[in-house]
Structures are given as C-alpha cells and as structure tokens.
XYZ file of C-alpha atoms in Angstrom:
192
model
C 6.917 -15.456 14.752
C 5.476 -17.143 11.697
C 6.732 -20.669 11.110
C 5.764 -22.658 8.047
C 7.314 -25.196 5.709
C 5.576 -23.520 2.771
C 7.451 -20.892 0.797
C 6.060 -17.369 1.200
C 5.842 -14.961 -1.734
C 5.235 -11.227 -1.857
C 3.725 -10.418 -5.246
C 4.708 -6.753 -5.257
C 7.504 -4.633 -6.662
C 7.284 -2.228 -3.709
C 10.583 -1.977 -1.816
C 8.613 -0.583 1.135
C 6.450 -3.699 1.403
C 9.533 -5.909 1.212
C 11.157 -3.916 4.002
C 8.046 -4.192 6.190
C 7.879 -7.982 5.864
C 11.595 -8.258 6.642
C 10.951 -6.128 9.731
C 8.755 -8.910 11.171
C 11.410 -11.516 10.293
C 9.367 -13.106 7.527
C 11.370 -15.189 5.072
C 9.925 -14.691 1.601
C 10.676 -14.331 -2.084
C 9.248 -11.495 -4.115
C 8.121 -11.020 -7.676
C 5.876 -8.482 -9.333
C 2.541 -8.964 -11.031
C 1.254 -6.540 -13.587
C -2.433 -5.802 -13.868
C -4.318 -2.843 -15.235
C -4.990 -1.044 -11.936
C -8.405 0.376 -12.795
C -9.942 2.629 -10.155
C -13.725 2.594 -10.332
C -15.132 5.986 -9.337
C -18.470 4.573 -8.176
C -16.810 1.857 -6.096
C -16.044 2.656 -2.454
C -12.288 3.128 -1.780
C -11.991 0.074 0.477
C -13.668 -2.049 -2.212
C -11.286 -0.680 -4.863
C -8.169 -1.715 -2.914
C -9.586 -5.116 -1.970
C -10.583 -5.786 -5.600
C -7.166 -4.737 -6.901
C -5.388 -6.922 -4.319
C -7.648 -9.833 -5.368
C -6.976 -9.232 -9.076
C -3.245 -9.277 -8.358
C -3.742 -12.501 -6.398
C -5.433 -14.210 -9.367
C -2.379 -13.449 -11.528
C 0.070 -14.443 -8.768
C -1.658 -17.798 -8.181
C -0.898 -18.736 -11.810
C 2.813 -18.305 -11.018
C 2.975 -20.099 -7.645
C 2.058 -23.761 -7.472
C 2.509 -24.293 -3.754
C 2.988 -21.605 -1.140
C 1.600 -18.555 0.613
C 1.139 -15.436 -1.488
C 0.648 -11.837 -0.338
C -0.623 -9.058 -2.625
C -1.584 -5.472 -1.809
C -2.726 -2.161 -3.218
C -2.695 1.305 -1.635
C -4.641 4.445 -2.524
C -5.041 7.924 -1.063
C -8.490 9.529 -0.796
C -9.032 13.258 -0.347
C -12.549 14.663 -0.034
C -14.029 11.579 -1.628
C -11.647 11.599 -4.605
C -9.120 8.824 -5.121
C -5.554 9.948 -5.740
C -3.286 7.332 -7.263
C 0.377 7.533 -8.251
C 1.438 10.642 -10.157
C 1.794 10.362 -13.935
C 4.595 12.959 -14.055
C 6.182 15.762 -12.026
C 3.399 18.248 -12.794
C 0.832 15.717 -11.584
C 2.876 15.100 -8.398
C 2.961 18.846 -7.709
C -0.791 19.129 -8.197
C -1.385 16.214 -5.804
C 0.867 17.600 -3.079
C -0.721 21.055 -3.349
C -4.158 19.431 -2.902
C -2.979 17.443 0.155
C -1.314 20.500 1.739
C -3.090 21.524 4.962
C -5.726 18.799 4.549
C -6.659 15.457 6.104
C -6.772 12.486 3.740
C -7.329 8.753 4.137
C -4.911 6.022 3.095
C -6.466 2.667 2.215
C -4.456 -0.503 1.715
C -6.174 -3.647 0.566
C -4.367 -6.950 0.819
C -4.992 -10.542 -0.124
C -3.238 -13.574 1.360
C -3.656 -17.049 -0.078
C -2.353 -20.421 1.061
C -2.407 -22.412 -2.199
C -1.829 -25.679 -0.323
C -5.056 -25.572 1.742
C -6.949 -23.016 -0.442
C -7.471 -20.628 2.490
C -7.690 -16.995 1.404
C -8.170 -13.744 3.310
C -8.794 -10.396 1.652
C -9.111 -7.347 3.882
C -8.144 -3.676 4.150
C -6.983 -1.021 6.575
C -7.539 2.736 6.588
C -5.522 5.485 8.246
C -6.193 9.226 8.489
C -3.231 11.460 7.644
C -3.103 15.226 8.263
C -0.639 17.293 6.229
C 0.694 20.586 7.478
C 0.560 23.521 5.062
C 3.376 23.068 2.531
C 5.413 25.822 0.879
C 5.774 25.660 -2.911
C 9.567 25.392 -2.639
C 9.221 22.346 -0.342
C 6.993 20.623 -2.886
C 9.365 21.522 -5.742
C 12.451 20.317 -3.858
C 10.729 17.058 -2.929
C 9.674 16.393 -6.514
C 13.267 16.970 -7.683
C 14.333 13.966 -5.561
C 12.139 11.688 -7.699
C 10.728 10.052 -4.567
C 7.051 10.965 -5.117
C 6.814 9.303 -8.509
C 6.067 5.708 -7.430
C 3.853 6.462 -4.437
C 0.102 6.863 -4.038
C -0.584 10.506 -3.204
C 2.953 11.422 -4.373
C 4.582 11.114 -0.946
C 6.243 8.620 1.365
C 5.852 8.798 5.138
C 9.045 6.749 5.587
C 12.681 7.178 4.621
C 12.431 10.491 2.827
C 11.485 14.159 3.032
C 7.768 13.312 2.737
C 7.867 12.411 6.428
C 8.089 16.093 7.446
C 4.862 16.932 5.576
C 2.778 14.992 8.072
C 1.349 16.771 11.075
C -0.604 13.820 12.502
C -1.790 10.303 11.716
C -4.724 8.427 13.205
C -4.507 4.689 12.730
C -1.872 2.274 11.501
C 1.415 3.925 10.489
C 2.526 0.851 8.515
C -0.642 1.070 6.443
C 0.557 4.458 5.170
C 3.925 2.889 4.305
C 2.084 0.264 2.249
C 1.095 -2.763 4.329
C -0.898 -2.911 7.599
C 1.523 -5.207 9.412
C -0.658 -6.218 12.363
C -3.587 -7.253 10.170
C -1.297 -9.010 7.677
C 0.437 -10.919 10.494
C -2.906 -11.981 12.026
C -4.197 -13.053 8.599
C -1.065 -15.100 7.956
C -1.568 -16.904 11.271
C -5.176 -17.730 10.305
C -4.381 -19.312 6.937
C -1.580 -21.637 8.109
C-alpha cells in the first residue's frame, strides 16, 4: 500500500482511471487538464503517448504546488495506424469495423511527478488485443449506447458491451482500461 503525507492528484477526466486508482486503495483528488492532443504520424506510438502524458504533466504542475501528480494518455494502433477517440457515431462505426477480426495494440503512456522532491517518471505499457469478427448490428447497437464516444478505438474492455468484442488479450488488462496499474504502482513507490 502506498503511504505518503503528500496529496496525490490524478490529472485526468477519465472515470476509468479514477476507478483503477481507487481499486488499489489510493487516496487522491482528480482534476482535468486540457491540451491539444496532437498525434504525430512520424512519431512511434509509445513516444506519442509518453509525450502527451508529459505535456499534460507540464500543465498539471502549474496547478499543483506540492504533491504527487499522475497523468496518462491511451491510443490504439492497428496495422501501424493510430486510432484515437471517435469524432462522431459514423467515425466510431468505421473504427469498430476496422478492428473487427483483427489484432491491435493499446499503448498507454503515463507520467508521475513528485513536486516536493522533483522526481519524475514517464513510461508506457503496450497490450495486444484481438477482436472477434463483429456483426454490423452489434456495432450499431453498441454505438447507440454512447459508450464508444470517449474511448480510444471506440470501445471499452470494462463495464460495457465492448467487453464481448474481445477474443484475447496479451499483456496488461488494466492498460487497455486506461492505466497500467502495476507499472504505475511501482513508479509511485520509486518517487516517494
């Protein structure tokens, strides 16, 4: 268990990330930071997510004088192409049709900073996810729930119908949810 006298902050609006940190009994406050999440096509996926987590950290550090801050960013990569969050329902449908029957990679970059001692760790995790072949009606019904709209790759592996799209995962399950818990926990222990 993580014990510290410093306040801990999650700089993310993701309810999934909040739930994951609560799962490991971490006491924290959350707030969101807004940056222009620019994906650079020529930048490797793991570098994209680490850079975005670091950019979020720079904004978050202006808001927290003393404490431990956690930021993160998640992307989905299929056949070398980065798939972000869908812009609208038509975009979500197109994404899910592309993922259907394929194996993709989920990358989550995270940054953790202890503003008191200036220790900072930025890292990433990747997980392979195999989708089964999806029927058009399944995709349409899922989109009608609204769930895909705030998720990279237009699906959630947890808490909703997106879970039944997945045939197999190789790697960290929690990474697909939005935060690689083991790595985050180990990083938190190192910066105390």
